[in-house]
Amino acid sequence: MSSTNTVSVTATTNGMSSSSRFEKSKRSMMDELRSFEKEDFFDLGHPLLNRILHSFIKAAGIGAIQAVSREAYFTSVEGLGIDSSGTDANGAKQHKFPDLRGATNRKSVEALVKNTGKESFQWGLAAGVYSGLTYGLKEARGYHDWKNSAVAGALTGMTLALTSDDTTHEQIVQSAITGAAIATAANMLTGIF
């Protein structure tokens, strides 16, 4: 006498039915960006530190994408023989990353990585400083207004100017004024758009 046992197996993928998997695959780019805003990748134990780190990471990624895509554009334009870059006083072509035209591909790749890292650090630094200052000023003053944005923008502009090569005091002041103006305008236009 033999008995046959039948085992029924139901397969699910992370608790999702096929229709909910389909819905997830139909998410738009804006849905992905909104979910990115809600996720906490790191928790440093304090809201100020978390805000600075998250702003730094997001902006550094954008800076890296911008630097690589700009270099890809210049490389493709030069390959086609189109003159899209400016010239200096001697009539020589100016290039954002002059070291990328090395004798070997290895030098070019090393220069690309170095310059992309520097630029992504600058973007991340600017975002982290601005975000941290606006949060700190909001906590210190009890509310957020255009004055917080102006002070944070000025200090961020000064910090960013100090990361460039051969910085003069005129460049620092000019960057502080520009940072304050952009941050104030962005704060005032937030409610309009």
Short mmCIF file of C-alpha atoms in Angstrom, two decimals:
data_model
loop_
_atom_site.label_atom_id
_atom_site.label_comp_id
_atom_site.label_asym_id
_atom_site.label_seq_id
_atom_site.Cartn_x
_atom_site.Cartn_y
_atom_site.Cartn_z
CA MET A 1 0.00 0.00 0.00
CA SER A 2 1.62 3.13 -1.15
CA SER A 3 0.34 6.61 -0.76
CA THR A 4 1.31 9.51 -2.94
CA ASN A 5 1.57 12.89 -1.35
CA THR A 6 1.12 15.88 -3.56
CA VAL A 7 2.81 19.08 -2.60
CA SER A 8 1.49 22.30 -4.00
CA VAL A 9 4.02 25.09 -4.38
CA THR A 10 2.98 28.63 -5.00
CA ALA A 11 5.71 30.94 -6.17
CA THR A 12 5.64 34.57 -5.24
CA THR A 13 8.22 37.20 -5.78
CA ASN A 14 8.75 39.24 -2.64
CA GLY A 15 5.04 39.03 -1.86
CA MET A 16 4.06 40.71 -5.12
CA SER A 17 1.61 39.34 -7.62
CA SER A 18 2.35 39.67 -11.30
CA SER A 19 0.01 42.66 -11.61
CA SER A 20 1.77 44.59 -8.84
CA ARG A 21 5.15 43.77 -10.41
CA PHE A 22 3.81 45.22 -13.66
CA GLU A 23 2.65 48.34 -11.85
CA LYS A 24 6.07 48.74 -10.29
CA SER A 25 7.73 48.47 -13.70
CA LYS A 26 5.47 51.24 -15.03
CA ARG A 27 6.75 53.77 -12.50
CA SER A 28 7.89 56.99 -14.06
CA MET A 29 11.18 58.76 -13.55
CA MET A 30 9.47 61.26 -11.24
CA ASP A 31 8.13 58.40 -9.10
CA GLU A 32 11.66 57.03 -8.80
CA LEU A 33 13.01 60.45 -7.79
CA ARG A 34 10.22 60.92 -5.23
CA SER A 35 10.95 57.54 -3.66
CA PHE A 36 14.66 58.47 -3.56
CA GLU A 37 13.74 61.50 -1.44
CA LYS A 38 11.96 59.33 1.14
CA GLU A 39 14.70 56.74 1.58
CA ASP A 40 17.34 57.10 4.24
CA PHE A 41 20.51 55.45 3.07
CA PHE A 42 22.57 56.43 6.08
CA ASP A 43 21.67 57.38 9.60
CA LEU A 44 24.37 59.31 11.41
CA GLY A 45 22.23 59.85 14.49
CA HIS A 46 21.45 63.54 14.03
CA PRO A 47 19.11 65.20 11.50
CA LEU A 48 21.71 67.86 10.63
CA LEU A 49 24.38 65.28 9.80
CA ASN A 50 21.89 63.14 7.87
CA ARG A 51 20.77 66.13 5.82
CA ILE A 52 24.34 67.19 5.01
CA LEU A 53 25.35 63.67 3.98
CA HIS A 54 22.28 63.04 1.84
CA SER A 55 22.66 66.40 0.09
CA PHE A 56 26.35 65.75 -0.49
CA ILE A 57 25.76 62.30 -1.99
CA LYS A 58 22.95 63.40 -4.30
CA ALA A 59 24.74 66.50 -5.58
CA ALA A 60 28.07 64.71 -5.96
CA GLY A 61 26.39 62.15 -8.18
CA ILE A 62 24.87 64.88 -10.30
CA GLY A 63 28.25 66.63 -10.52
CA ALA A 64 29.94 63.43 -11.67
CA ILE A 65 27.31 62.83 -14.36
CA GLN A 66 27.64 66.42 -15.51
CA ALA A 67 31.44 66.26 -15.71
CA VAL A 68 31.50 62.97 -17.62
CA SER A 69 28.75 64.03 -20.04
CA ARG A 70 30.50 67.35 -20.71
CA GLU A 71 33.74 65.53 -21.48
CA ALA A 72 31.90 63.09 -23.74
CA TYR A 73 30.39 66.04 -25.58
CA PHE A 74 33.76 67.75 -26.07
CA THR A 75 35.35 64.50 -27.21
CA SER A 76 32.61 63.84 -29.77
CA VAL A 77 32.68 67.43 -31.04
CA GLU A 78 36.45 67.33 -31.45
CA GLY A 79 36.14 63.97 -33.21
CA LEU A 80 33.76 65.52 -35.72
CA GLY A 81 36.09 68.48 -36.24
CA ILE A 82 33.59 71.09 -35.04
CA ASP A 83 35.06 74.09 -33.23
CA SER A 84 32.72 74.63 -30.27
CA SER A 85 35.26 75.65 -27.66
CA GLY A 86 36.58 79.11 -27.19
CA THR A 87 40.12 80.21 -27.81
CA ASP A 88 42.54 81.89 -25.47
CA ALA A 89 44.58 85.05 -26.12
CA ASN A 90 47.09 83.08 -28.23
CA GLY A 91 44.40 81.55 -30.42
CA ALA A 92 44.79 78.09 -28.85
CA LYS A 93 41.72 76.03 -28.03
CA GLN A 94 40.59 76.10 -24.44
CA HIS A 95 39.37 72.88 -22.89
CA LYS A 96 37.71 72.43 -19.52
CA PHE A 97 39.96 69.47 -18.67
CA PRO A 98 43.24 70.14 -20.51
CA ASP A 99 44.96 67.05 -19.05
CA LEU A 100 42.56 64.74 -20.84
CA ARG A 101 44.54 65.00 -24.05
CA GLY A 102 47.40 62.92 -22.68
CA ALA A 103 49.87 60.88 -24.71
CA THR A 104 48.10 57.64 -23.81
CA ASN A 105 44.56 56.60 -23.08
CA ARG A 106 45.60 55.70 -19.54
CA LYS A 107 46.60 59.31 -18.83
CA SER A 108 43.31 60.51 -20.29
CA VAL A 109 41.27 58.12 -18.17
CA GLU A 110 43.24 59.04 -15.05
CA ALA A 111 42.70 62.74 -15.74
CA LEU A 112 38.99 62.14 -16.36
CA VAL A 113 38.61 60.28 -13.07
CA LYS A 114 40.59 62.93 -11.18
CA ASN A 115 38.66 65.84 -12.66
CA THR A 116 35.32 64.11 -12.29
CA GLY A 117 36.12 63.39 -8.65
CA LYS A 118 37.09 66.99 -8.03
CA GLU A 119 33.98 68.34 -9.69
CA SER A 120 31.65 65.92 -7.94
CA PHE A 121 33.31 66.84 -4.63
CA GLN A 122 32.67 70.54 -5.36
CA TRP A 123 29.00 69.89 -6.17
CA GLY A 124 28.59 67.75 -3.07
CA LEU A 125 30.40 70.28 -0.89
CA ALA A 126 28.18 73.10 -2.12
CA ALA A 127 25.00 71.11 -1.52
CA GLY A 128 26.11 69.82 1.88
CA VAL A 129 27.23 73.22 3.15
CA TYR A 130 24.10 74.97 1.90
CA SER A 131 21.74 72.30 3.23
CA GLY A 132 23.50 72.16 6.60
CA LEU A 133 23.56 75.94 6.99
CA THR A 134 19.90 76.40 6.09
CA TYR A 135 18.92 73.64 8.51
CA GLY A 136 21.14 75.05 11.27
CA LEU A 137 19.89 78.60 10.76
CA LYS A 138 16.29 77.40 10.75
CA GLU A 139 16.85 75.58 14.05
CA ALA A 140 18.70 78.54 15.58
CA ARG A 141 16.26 81.24 14.48
CA GLY A 142 13.11 79.16 14.73
CA TYR A 143 11.92 79.76 11.16
CA HIS A 144 13.17 79.74 7.58
CA ASP A 145 13.08 82.84 5.42
CA TRP A 146 15.08 84.55 2.68
CA LYS A 147 17.66 85.77 5.21
CA ASN A 148 18.65 82.19 6.06
CA SER A 149 18.98 81.44 2.35
CA ALA A 150 21.08 84.56 1.74
CA VAL A 151 23.53 83.79 4.55
CA ALA A 152 23.76 80.11 3.60
CA GLY A 153 24.21 81.00 -0.08
CA ALA A 154 26.96 83.51 0.68
CA LEU A 155 28.89 81.08 2.88
CA THR A 156 28.44 78.30 0.33
CA GLY A 157 29.70 80.56 -2.46
CA MET A 158 32.75 81.46 -0.40
CA THR A 159 33.44 77.80 0.38
CA LEU A 160 33.11 76.83 -3.26
CA ALA A 161 35.45 79.64 -4.34
CA LEU A 162 38.09 78.34 -1.95
CA THR A 163 38.12 74.96 -3.73
CA SER A 164 39.24 76.45 -7.05
CA ASP A 165 42.85 76.95 -8.06
CA ASP A 166 44.56 80.32 -7.50
CA THR A 167 41.72 81.90 -5.55
CA THR A 168 41.82 85.66 -5.03
CA HIS A 169 39.82 87.66 -2.53
CA GLU A 170 37.85 89.20 -5.42
CA GLN A 171 36.74 85.74 -6.52
CA ILE A 172 35.70 84.86 -2.96
CA VAL A 173 33.62 88.04 -2.59
CA GLN A 174 32.11 87.60 -6.05
CA SER A 175 31.18 83.98 -5.29
CA ALA A 176 29.64 84.99 -1.96
CA ILE A 177 27.49 87.64 -3.62
CA THR A 178 26.46 85.27 -6.41
CA GLY A 179 25.64 82.48 -3.94
CA ALA A 180 23.56 84.80 -1.79
CA ALA A 181 21.69 86.17 -4.80
CA ILE A 182 20.91 82.75 -6.27
CA ALA A 183 19.83 81.27 -2.92
CA THR A 184 17.62 84.27 -2.10
CA ALA A 185 16.00 84.23 -5.54
CA ALA A 186 15.38 80.48 -5.27
CA ASN A 187 13.79 80.92 -1.84
CA MET A 188 11.54 83.74 -2.99
CA LEU A 189 10.49 81.90 -6.16
CA THR A 190 9.72 78.66 -4.33
CA GLY A 191 6.09 79.57 -3.66
CA ILE A 192 5.48 80.93 -7.15
CA PHE A 193 6.29 77.84 -9.19
#
